[in-house]
Amino acid sequence: MKTFLAQYRALLWQAVQVEWANAERWLSPLLFSGTMILLFVFTFGTVEPKFIPQLYIAATFLTAFFSLQISFSRVLEPDMQDRVFDQLRTYPISPSAWFLSKYTIVIALGVLILAPTLFLSDLFLNVSGKSLLNGSLAIIALMALLSLGALGVLLSTMMLRSNAKQILYPLIYFPLTIPVLLSAVESSHAILVDGKDLSYLMSSWLGLLVIFGIMYFTLCLLLFGELVKPE
Amino acid sequence: MLEIKSLGFKYQYKTILSGLSFDAKPGEILHITGPNGSGKTTLMSILAGLRKESAGTIHYRLPDGTTALDRRSFVEYLPAEANALFGKMDAMSNLRLWLRLRGLDDSDNAIRPILKNWELDHPLIRENFSVESFSTGMKRRLALARLELSKTPCWLLDEPLYGLDAKGIDTFQTMLNGHLLSQGITIIVSHDIAPLERFRVRKLDLLHDGRAS
């Protein structure tokens, strides 16, 4: 356990250092996000107040989905340089510690992208004067992020180990994210449009989101070990 | 001791290594030679745990005669044409990471004497100066410093002298001598044999058909 924690901390600190030194890596998805929202604002112009929540949900999740994909697909980029990834595989590292360190940095980067996206969408798209941001929406967004993050780490690692690098990610990532996105969008819709609360949603869309989160996290944690062991 | 029995490796139906049996004993250098494409680097990557052998066994025997469950705890690999360093991090941060992953002392007191040996201990080099700005030779010296700090009994060195100047080669020889005196095992692939002439070296010659002579 002591070794596990020490390895987790070492790998996480390394990831933080590399991300900090490469501001472009998290700034690009963030700028992409801002640009997308501005495009939505200009495209839709003035929207009837009753359609604002729908537009908010669509624009926010679409923007967040693509900007997170950009961020996640690059999470193992620093490890690809100078055969660092291979060297890590020659060390007696716990695959779980390795996965969790990458997962933590992915979630941190995801929050860094998701939070401004939610805020900017509300600021620019919602002209009603009453903020759409609330705790329930933040929880739904975080739950979606937890699922997508696990997939992001796994698929980035698969890309490193595969010859079909460019095609593999979109081919697997998009179908697997559909249930997560669908339940996140439906949950948000139920809260912002239908006025439901989280406890009500736990037995429907939010429950599905939680189940997919747990399932993806567990699967990715287990599969990651398979990806880093000898070929 | 590293024991290799009937080792075989196939890549896409092509036999790269076949029926290789040898051992590497404490305090000796095993020099793997052979023409290009004979599988030297493949063999090193298998021993390092990067590739899975198609046949045979690899055992790392501990001094008490038992077999190590995970030989990666006892083996440090230096690949050819790469140093496995994070370019955006400085020298100290790089070394600290690798030492922490092995659960070793990562204090300045542990690292700096080794960096000094490799002439990388200048404050403008060791900290706040990303490794990507290093020259080829400096990167190799830093990778060799990591090797020395790893304190592993078995070293797998694939072209370790790549990019080193005369002083670097001299430091490498001193480090290797210390490793052998402490009963360390060294398996080396190198086309530059002159620096190894001062050591007692056992040769393993790989042939084109994947066997050893």
Short mmCIF file of C-alpha atoms in Angstrom, two decimals:
data_model
loop_
_atom_site.label_atom_id
_atom_site.label_comp_id
_atom_site.label_asym_id
_atom_site.label_seq_id
_atom_site.Cartn_x
_atom_site.Cartn_y
_atom_site.Cartn_z
CA MET A 1 0.00 0.00 0.00
CA LYS A 2 2.88 2.31 0.87
CA THR A 3 4.55 1.60 -2.47
CA PHE A 4 1.24 2.03 -4.28
CA LEU A 5 0.71 5.48 -2.78
CA ALA A 6 4.32 6.52 -3.36
CA GLN A 7 4.10 5.48 -7.01
CA TYR A 8 0.72 7.17 -7.43
CA ARG A 9 2.05 10.40 -5.96
CA ALA A 10 5.25 10.27 -8.04
CA LEU A 11 3.38 9.71 -11.31
CA LEU A 12 0.77 12.33 -10.48
CA TRP A 13 3.39 14.92 -9.60
CA GLN A 14 5.21 14.15 -12.85
CA ALA A 15 1.98 14.62 -14.81
CA VAL A 16 1.28 17.94 -13.06
CA GLN A 17 4.78 19.18 -13.83
CA VAL A 18 4.52 18.23 -17.49
CA GLU A 19 1.06 19.77 -17.87
CA TRP A 20 2.20 22.94 -16.14
CA ALA A 21 5.21 23.20 -18.44
CA ASN A 22 2.95 22.63 -21.46
CA ALA A 23 0.26 25.24 -20.95
CA GLU A 24 -0.78 24.81 -24.57
CA ARG A 25 -2.03 21.31 -23.79
CA TRP A 26 -4.84 22.56 -21.57
CA LEU A 27 -5.20 26.03 -23.06
CA SER A 28 -6.04 24.72 -26.54
CA PRO A 29 -9.15 22.76 -25.47
CA LEU A 30 -10.18 25.71 -23.31
CA LEU A 31 -9.89 28.16 -26.20
CA PHE A 32 -11.68 25.69 -28.45
CA SER A 33 -14.48 25.58 -25.90
CA GLY A 34 -14.80 29.37 -25.76
CA THR A 35 -14.78 29.61 -29.54
CA MET A 36 -17.51 26.97 -29.89
CA ILE A 37 -19.77 28.78 -27.44
CA LEU A 38 -19.26 32.08 -29.23
CA LEU A 39 -20.17 30.34 -32.49
CA PHE A 40 -23.37 29.07 -30.90
CA VAL A 41 -24.20 32.59 -29.69
CA PHE A 42 -23.72 34.10 -33.14
CA THR A 43 -25.52 31.25 -34.89
CA PHE A 44 -28.66 31.27 -32.79
CA GLY A 45 -28.88 34.98 -32.06
CA THR A 46 -31.84 35.87 -29.85
CA VAL A 47 -33.63 32.79 -28.64
CA GLU A 48 -37.08 32.57 -27.13
CA PRO A 49 -36.70 32.31 -23.34
CA LYS A 50 -38.46 28.93 -23.16
CA PHE A 51 -35.84 27.40 -25.47
CA ILE A 52 -32.84 28.78 -23.62
CA PRO A 53 -32.38 25.75 -21.28
CA GLN A 54 -32.48 23.36 -24.25
CA LEU A 55 -29.96 25.45 -26.16
CA TYR A 56 -27.80 25.71 -23.05
CA ILE A 57 -27.75 21.93 -22.59
CA ALA A 58 -27.03 21.22 -26.26
CA ALA A 59 -24.32 23.83 -26.64
CA THR A 60 -22.61 23.03 -23.34
CA PHE A 61 -22.47 19.28 -23.72
CA LEU A 62 -21.48 19.37 -27.37
CA THR A 63 -18.71 21.86 -26.66
CA ALA A 64 -17.53 20.03 -23.57
CA PHE A 65 -17.59 16.69 -25.35
CA PHE A 66 -15.30 17.81 -28.16
CA SER A 67 -12.94 19.86 -26.04
CA LEU A 68 -12.61 17.01 -23.54
CA GLN A 69 -11.90 14.65 -26.39
CA ILE A 70 -9.06 16.90 -27.54
CA SER A 71 -7.67 16.99 -24.04
CA PHE A 72 -8.03 13.26 -23.31
CA SER A 73 -6.54 12.10 -26.58
CA ARG A 74 -3.35 13.93 -25.68
CA VAL A 75 -3.02 12.82 -22.09
CA LEU A 76 -0.23 10.32 -22.77
CA GLU A 77 1.57 12.47 -25.33
CA PRO A 78 4.48 13.36 -23.00
CA ASP A 79 5.01 9.65 -22.29
CA MET A 80 5.38 8.94 -26.00
CA GLN A 81 8.52 11.06 -26.22
CA ASP A 82 11.92 9.47 -25.77
CA ARG A 83 10.36 6.05 -25.03
CA VAL A 84 9.33 7.09 -21.53
CA PHE A 85 6.22 4.91 -21.75
CA ASP A 86 8.36 1.83 -22.44
CA GLN A 87 10.74 2.69 -19.62
CA LEU A 88 7.80 2.97 -17.23
CA ARG A 89 6.73 -0.51 -18.31
CA THR A 90 10.16 -1.87 -17.34
CA TYR A 91 9.71 -0.52 -13.80
CA PRO A 92 7.87 -2.45 -11.07
CA ILE A 93 4.94 -0.05 -11.11
CA SER A 94 1.47 -0.97 -9.95
CA PRO A 95 -0.79 -0.61 -13.02
CA SER A 96 -3.55 0.66 -10.74
CA ALA A 97 -1.32 3.42 -9.36
CA TRP A 98 -0.33 4.32 -12.91
CA PHE A 99 -3.93 4.38 -14.14
CA LEU A 100 -5.19 6.36 -11.14
CA SER A 101 -2.49 9.00 -11.53
CA LYS A 102 -3.45 9.50 -15.18
CA TYR A 103 -7.13 9.43 -14.26
CA THR A 104 -6.65 12.09 -11.60
CA ILE A 105 -4.84 14.43 -13.98
CA VAL A 106 -7.48 13.81 -16.65
CA ILE A 107 -10.27 14.69 -14.21
CA ALA A 108 -8.38 17.80 -13.06
CA LEU A 109 -7.91 18.92 -16.69
CA GLY A 110 -11.53 18.03 -17.39
CA VAL A 111 -12.75 20.24 -14.55
CA LEU A 112 -10.48 22.98 -15.84
CA ILE A 113 -12.27 22.77 -19.19
CA LEU A 114 -15.78 21.87 -18.04
CA ALA A 115 -16.21 24.56 -15.37
CA PRO A 116 -15.45 27.52 -17.68
CA THR A 117 -17.57 25.89 -20.42
CA LEU A 118 -20.60 25.70 -18.12
CA PHE A 119 -19.99 29.25 -16.95
CA LEU A 120 -19.38 30.75 -20.40
CA SER A 121 -22.45 29.01 -21.83
CA ASP A 122 -24.55 30.46 -19.07
CA LEU A 123 -23.03 33.88 -19.53
CA PHE A 124 -23.42 34.11 -23.29
CA LEU A 125 -26.36 31.87 -24.17
CA ASN A 126 -28.62 32.57 -21.24
CA VAL A 127 -29.99 36.09 -21.69
CA SER A 128 -32.92 35.51 -19.35
CA GLY A 129 -31.02 37.03 -16.45
CA LYS A 130 -31.61 34.00 -14.21
CA SER A 131 -28.58 31.72 -14.04
CA LEU A 132 -29.03 28.11 -15.12
CA LEU A 133 -25.99 27.01 -13.16
CA ASN A 134 -26.77 25.04 -10.05
CA GLY A 135 -25.34 22.26 -7.90
CA SER A 136 -27.41 19.52 -9.54
CA LEU A 137 -26.13 20.43 -12.98
CA ALA A 138 -22.56 20.50 -11.66
CA ILE A 139 -23.01 17.00 -10.20
CA ILE A 140 -24.34 15.66 -13.51
CA ALA A 141 -21.46 17.24 -15.42
CA LEU A 142 -18.96 15.79 -12.94
CA MET A 143 -20.49 12.34 -13.18
CA ALA A 144 -20.24 12.47 -16.98
CA LEU A 145 -16.65 13.65 -16.66
CA LEU A 146 -15.76 10.74 -14.35
CA SER A 147 -17.00 8.25 -16.96
CA LEU A 148 -15.44 10.01 -19.94
CA GLY A 149 -12.15 10.45 -18.08
CA ALA A 150 -11.76 6.71 -17.49
CA LEU A 151 -12.42 6.05 -21.17
CA GLY A 152 -10.03 8.82 -22.12
CA VAL A 153 -7.11 7.29 -20.23
CA LEU A 154 -7.79 3.79 -21.53
CA LEU A 155 -8.19 4.82 -25.14
CA SER A 156 -5.13 7.09 -25.09
CA THR A 157 -3.10 4.13 -23.83
CA MET A 158 -4.61 1.89 -26.49
CA MET A 159 -3.56 4.45 -29.08
CA LEU A 160 0.02 4.26 -27.82
CA ARG A 161 0.05 0.49 -28.17
CA SER A 162 -1.75 0.26 -31.49
CA ASN A 163 -0.63 0.66 -35.07
CA ALA A 164 -4.00 2.15 -36.04
CA LYS A 165 -3.43 5.20 -33.84
CA GLN A 166 -5.42 7.81 -35.70
CA ILE A 167 -8.50 5.77 -36.46
CA LEU A 168 -8.83 3.81 -33.25
CA TYR A 169 -9.70 6.65 -30.90
CA PRO A 170 -12.77 8.07 -32.68
CA LEU A 171 -13.95 4.58 -33.64
CA ILE A 172 -14.10 3.40 -30.04
CA TYR A 173 -14.53 6.64 -28.12
CA PHE A 174 -17.69 7.89 -29.84
CA PRO A 175 -19.83 4.75 -29.51
CA LEU A 176 -18.79 4.20 -25.90
CA THR A 177 -19.58 7.77 -24.88
CA ILE A 178 -23.13 7.74 -26.29
CA PRO A 179 -24.80 6.25 -23.15
CA VAL A 180 -22.90 8.69 -20.94
CA LEU A 181 -23.77 11.72 -23.03
CA LEU A 182 -27.36 10.65 -23.47
CA SER A 183 -27.94 10.16 -19.77
CA ALA A 184 -26.11 13.41 -18.92
CA VAL A 185 -28.18 15.37 -21.42
CA GLU A 186 -31.46 13.76 -20.34
CA SER A 187 -30.64 14.34 -16.66
CA SER A 188 -29.80 17.98 -17.31
CA HIS A 189 -32.97 18.38 -19.34
CA ALA A 190 -35.05 16.91 -16.52
CA ILE A 191 -33.52 19.35 -14.05
CA LEU A 192 -33.44 22.54 -16.13
CA VAL A 193 -36.61 22.07 -18.20
CA ASP A 194 -38.86 19.70 -16.25
CA GLY A 195 -37.81 20.96 -12.83
CA LYS A 196 -37.03 17.49 -11.40
CA ASP A 197 -34.51 16.96 -8.62
CA LEU A 198 -31.53 14.62 -8.33
CA SER A 199 -33.18 12.12 -6.00
CA TYR A 200 -35.96 11.64 -8.55
CA LEU A 201 -33.43 11.16 -11.34
CA MET A 202 -31.41 8.52 -9.49
CA SER A 203 -33.96 5.92 -10.52
CA SER A 204 -33.77 6.96 -14.18
CA TRP A 205 -31.16 8.79 -16.27
CA LEU A 206 -28.86 9.83 -13.47
CA GLY A 207 -28.84 6.26 -12.18
CA LEU A 208 -27.77 5.12 -15.63
CA LEU A 209 -25.03 7.76 -15.63
CA VAL A 210 -23.76 6.55 -12.25
CA ILE A 211 -23.84 2.90 -13.36
CA PHE A 212 -21.91 3.68 -16.53
CA GLY A 213 -19.43 5.70 -14.49
CA ILE A 214 -18.74 2.79 -12.16
CA MET A 215 -18.67 0.29 -15.02
CA TYR A 216 -16.29 2.30 -17.20
CA PHE A 217 -14.01 3.12 -14.30
CA THR A 218 -13.77 -0.53 -13.21
CA LEU A 219 -13.31 -1.85 -16.75
CA CYS A 220 -10.68 0.75 -17.61
CA LEU A 221 -8.80 0.13 -14.37
CA LEU A 222 -8.65 -3.59 -15.11
CA LEU A 223 -7.89 -3.25 -18.82
CA PHE A 224 -5.12 -0.72 -18.26
CA GLY A 225 -3.04 -3.43 -16.58
CA GLU A 226 -3.41 -5.56 -19.68
CA LEU A 227 -2.23 -2.73 -21.90
CA VAL A 228 1.00 -2.06 -20.02
CA LYS A 229 2.11 -5.64 -19.48
CA PRO A 230 4.62 -7.25 -21.92
CA GLU A 231 3.28 -7.68 -25.45
CA MET B 1 21.87 -14.54 -11.65
CA LEU B 2 19.78 -14.22 -14.78
CA GLU B 3 18.89 -17.60 -16.30
CA ILE B 4 17.52 -17.85 -19.81
CA LYS B 5 16.40 -21.24 -21.09
CA SER B 6 15.24 -22.13 -24.62
CA LEU B 7 14.12 -18.57 -25.27
CA GLY B 8 12.22 -17.99 -28.49
CA PHE B 9 10.49 -15.01 -30.01
CA LYS B 10 8.38 -14.74 -33.12
CA TYR B 11 7.13 -11.54 -34.71
CA GLN B 12 4.35 -11.91 -37.25
CA TYR B 13 5.31 -15.51 -38.04
CA LYS B 14 8.98 -14.59 -38.44
CA THR B 15 11.33 -16.25 -36.00
CA ILE B 16 13.56 -13.62 -34.44
CA LEU B 17 15.03 -15.68 -31.59
CA SER B 18 15.07 -19.42 -31.23
CA GLY B 19 16.32 -21.81 -28.55
CA LEU B 20 18.51 -19.29 -26.75
CA SER B 21 19.93 -20.57 -23.48
CA PHE B 22 22.45 -18.67 -21.43
CA ASP B 23 22.95 -17.14 -18.04
CA ALA B 24 24.48 -13.95 -16.77
CA LYS B 25 26.40 -14.31 -13.54
CA PRO B 26 27.12 -11.76 -10.82
CA GLY B 27 30.23 -9.70 -11.47
CA GLU B 28 30.39 -10.36 -15.19
CA ILE B 29 29.64 -8.60 -18.43
CA LEU B 30 27.77 -10.49 -21.09
CA HIS B 31 28.35 -8.81 -24.45
CA ILE B 32 25.68 -9.64 -27.00
CA THR B 33 26.97 -9.35 -30.51
CA GLY B 34 25.66 -10.15 -33.94
CA PRO B 35 24.85 -8.59 -37.30
CA ASN B 36 22.09 -6.04 -37.78
CA GLY B 37 18.70 -7.66 -37.53
CA SER B 38 19.91 -10.64 -35.54
CA GLY B 39 17.61 -9.76 -32.63
CA LYS B 40 19.97 -8.10 -30.13
CA THR B 41 17.59 -5.27 -29.24
CA THR B 42 14.62 -7.65 -29.29
CA LEU B 43 16.43 -9.86 -26.79
CA MET B 44 17.14 -6.85 -24.56
CA SER B 45 13.52 -5.71 -24.67
CA ILE B 46 12.36 -9.22 -23.73
CA LEU B 47 14.76 -9.33 -20.79
CA ALA B 48 13.57 -5.88 -19.72
CA GLY B 49 9.95 -7.05 -19.76
CA LEU B 50 8.76 -5.01 -22.72
CA ARG B 51 8.02 -7.99 -24.93
CA LYS B 52 6.70 -11.38 -24.02
CA GLU B 53 8.81 -14.33 -25.08
CA SER B 54 7.07 -16.83 -27.40
CA ALA B 55 8.91 -19.76 -25.83
CA GLY B 56 11.28 -20.54 -23.00
CA THR B 57 11.79 -19.06 -19.57
CA ILE B 58 13.61 -16.15 -17.98
CA HIS B 59 14.37 -16.33 -14.29
CA TYR B 60 16.12 -13.86 -12.08
CA ARG B 61 17.65 -15.85 -9.23
CA LEU B 62 18.10 -14.05 -5.94
CA PRO B 63 21.26 -14.64 -3.86
CA ASP B 64 19.33 -17.14 -1.69
CA GLY B 65 18.54 -19.23 -4.78
CA THR B 66 14.85 -18.35 -5.02
CA THR B 67 13.34 -16.87 -8.16
CA ALA B 68 12.23 -13.24 -8.17
CA LEU B 69 8.47 -12.87 -8.69
CA ASP B 70 8.93 -9.68 -10.69
CA ARG B 71 12.40 -9.33 -12.19
CA ARG B 72 11.73 -5.68 -13.03
CA SER B 73 12.58 -4.82 -9.42
CA PHE B 74 16.14 -6.02 -10.06
CA VAL B 75 16.69 -4.90 -13.63
CA GLU B 76 17.36 -1.45 -15.08
CA TYR B 77 17.15 -1.06 -18.83
CA LEU B 78 18.89 1.57 -20.91
CA PRO B 79 17.42 1.50 -24.42
CA ALA B 80 19.30 2.36 -27.58
CA GLU B 81 18.66 5.74 -29.23
CA ALA B 82 16.41 6.87 -26.38
CA ASN B 83 16.96 7.97 -22.83
CA ALA B 84 13.42 7.79 -21.46
CA LEU B 85 13.50 11.29 -20.01
CA PHE B 86 10.64 13.76 -19.74
CA GLY B 87 11.80 16.63 -21.92
CA LYS B 88 9.75 19.28 -20.13
CA MET B 89 11.14 18.39 -16.72
CA ASP B 90 14.57 19.27 -15.34
CA ALA B 91 17.29 16.75 -14.49
CA MET B 92 16.52 16.56 -10.77
CA SER B 93 12.78 16.14 -11.33
CA ASN B 94 13.42 13.37 -13.84
CA LEU B 95 15.70 11.48 -11.49
CA ARG B 96 13.40 12.00 -8.51
CA LEU B 97 10.50 10.47 -10.44
CA TRP B 98 12.39 7.30 -11.38
CA LEU B 99 13.82 6.92 -7.88
CA ARG B 100 10.41 7.34 -6.26
CA LEU B 101 8.97 4.70 -8.54
CA ARG B 102 11.56 2.26 -7.21
CA GLY B 103 11.01 3.44 -3.65
CA LEU B 104 14.60 4.74 -3.38
CA ASP B 105 16.03 7.77 -1.60
CA ASP B 106 15.32 10.78 -3.83
CA SER B 107 16.94 13.44 -1.66
CA ASP B 108 19.45 15.94 -3.02
CA ASN B 109 22.13 14.21 -0.96
CA ALA B 110 21.51 10.96 -2.81
CA ILE B 111 21.24 12.43 -6.29
CA ARG B 112 23.78 15.22 -6.45
CA PRO B 113 26.98 13.19 -5.96
CA ILE B 114 25.99 11.01 -8.91
CA LEU B 115 25.10 14.05 -11.00
CA LYS B 116 28.51 15.43 -10.10
CA ASN B 117 30.17 12.27 -11.41
CA TRP B 118 28.38 12.84 -14.69
CA GLU B 119 29.19 16.59 -14.73
CA LEU B 120 25.54 17.57 -14.52
CA ASP B 121 25.59 19.08 -11.04
CA HIS B 122 25.79 22.72 -12.10
CA PRO B 123 22.81 24.64 -10.64
CA LEU B 124 21.91 25.94 -14.10
CA ILE B 125 21.79 22.39 -15.45
CA ARG B 126 20.31 20.25 -12.73
CA GLU B 127 17.30 22.44 -11.91
CA ASN B 128 14.92 24.77 -13.74
CA PHE B 129 16.42 23.81 -17.07
CA SER B 130 14.34 21.42 -19.10
CA VAL B 131 16.02 18.25 -20.31
CA GLU B 132 14.79 18.88 -23.86
CA SER B 133 17.42 21.66 -24.04
CA PHE B 134 20.22 19.21 -23.22
CA SER B 135 22.67 18.04 -25.86
CA THR B 136 22.62 14.39 -26.97
CA GLY B 137 25.58 13.58 -24.73
CA MET B 138 24.08 15.33 -21.70
CA LYS B 139 20.83 13.40 -22.07
CA ARG B 140 22.77 10.13 -22.26
CA ARG B 141 24.78 11.06 -19.17
CA LEU B 142 21.57 11.80 -17.28
CA ALA B 143 20.14 8.41 -18.32
CA LEU B 144 23.35 6.76 -17.13
CA ALA B 145 23.08 8.67 -13.84
CA ARG B 146 19.61 7.16 -13.44
CA LEU B 147 21.07 3.74 -14.12
CA GLU B 148 23.69 4.25 -11.42
CA LEU B 149 21.10 5.57 -8.95
CA SER B 150 18.73 2.66 -9.59
CA LYS B 151 20.95 0.41 -7.45
CA THR B 152 19.61 -2.58 -9.37
CA PRO B 153 21.88 -5.64 -9.55
CA CYS B 154 21.21 -6.29 -13.24
CA TRP B 155 21.82 -3.73 -15.97
CA LEU B 156 20.63 -4.14 -19.55
CA LEU B 157 22.53 -1.67 -21.68
CA ASP B 158 21.72 -1.19 -25.34
CA GLU B 159 24.38 0.98 -26.98
CA PRO B 160 25.09 2.82 -23.71
CA LEU B 161 27.95 4.86 -25.15
CA TYR B 162 25.82 6.58 -27.77
CA GLY B 163 26.62 10.30 -27.72
CA LEU B 164 29.23 10.12 -24.96
CA ASP B 165 32.53 12.01 -25.20
CA ALA B 166 35.88 10.62 -23.94
CA LYS B 167 35.24 11.91 -20.41
CA GLY B 168 31.77 10.37 -20.42
CA ILE B 169 33.16 7.03 -21.54
CA ASP B 170 35.72 7.19 -18.75
CA THR B 171 32.96 7.85 -16.19
CA PHE B 172 30.96 4.99 -17.66
CA GLN B 173 33.92 2.63 -17.25
CA THR B 174 34.36 3.69 -13.61
CA MET B 175 30.64 3.18 -12.94
CA LEU B 176 30.66 -0.21 -14.64
CA ASN B 177 33.72 -1.29 -12.70
CA GLY B 178 32.02 -0.38 -9.42
CA HIS B 179 28.91 -2.30 -10.47
CA LEU B 180 30.92 -5.42 -11.29
CA LEU B 181 32.89 -5.20 -8.05
CA SER B 182 29.60 -5.17 -6.15
CA GLN B 183 28.68 -8.39 -7.96
CA GLY B 184 26.33 -6.69 -10.42
CA ILE B 185 25.29 -8.28 -13.69
CA THR B 186 25.68 -6.40 -16.96
CA ILE B 187 24.27 -7.44 -20.30
CA ILE B 188 25.41 -5.11 -23.00
CA VAL B 189 24.80 -4.55 -26.68
CA SER B 190 27.41 -2.26 -28.17
CA HIS B 191 29.15 -1.87 -31.48
CA ASP B 192 31.77 0.24 -29.76
CA ILE B 193 33.87 -2.48 -28.15
CA ALA B 194 37.05 -0.51 -27.35
CA PRO B 195 35.76 0.88 -24.03
CA LEU B 196 34.91 -2.66 -22.92
CA GLU B 197 38.38 -4.07 -23.60
CA ARG B 198 39.63 -3.35 -20.08
CA PHE B 199 36.92 -5.65 -18.67
CA ARG B 200 36.61 -9.39 -18.73
CA VAL B 201 33.73 -9.89 -21.11
CA ARG B 202 31.85 -13.04 -22.10
CA LYS B 203 30.38 -12.98 -25.59
CA LEU B 204 27.08 -14.22 -26.88
CA ASP B 205 26.95 -14.08 -30.65
CA LEU B 206 23.48 -14.01 -32.20
CA LEU B 207 23.11 -15.42 -35.68
CA HIS B 208 20.67 -14.45 -38.41
CA ASP B 209 18.48 -17.50 -37.77
CA GLY B 210 17.82 -16.32 -34.20
CA ARG B 211 20.18 -18.83 -32.60
CA ALA B 212 23.37 -18.15 -30.69
CA SER B 213 26.81 -19.47 -31.50
#
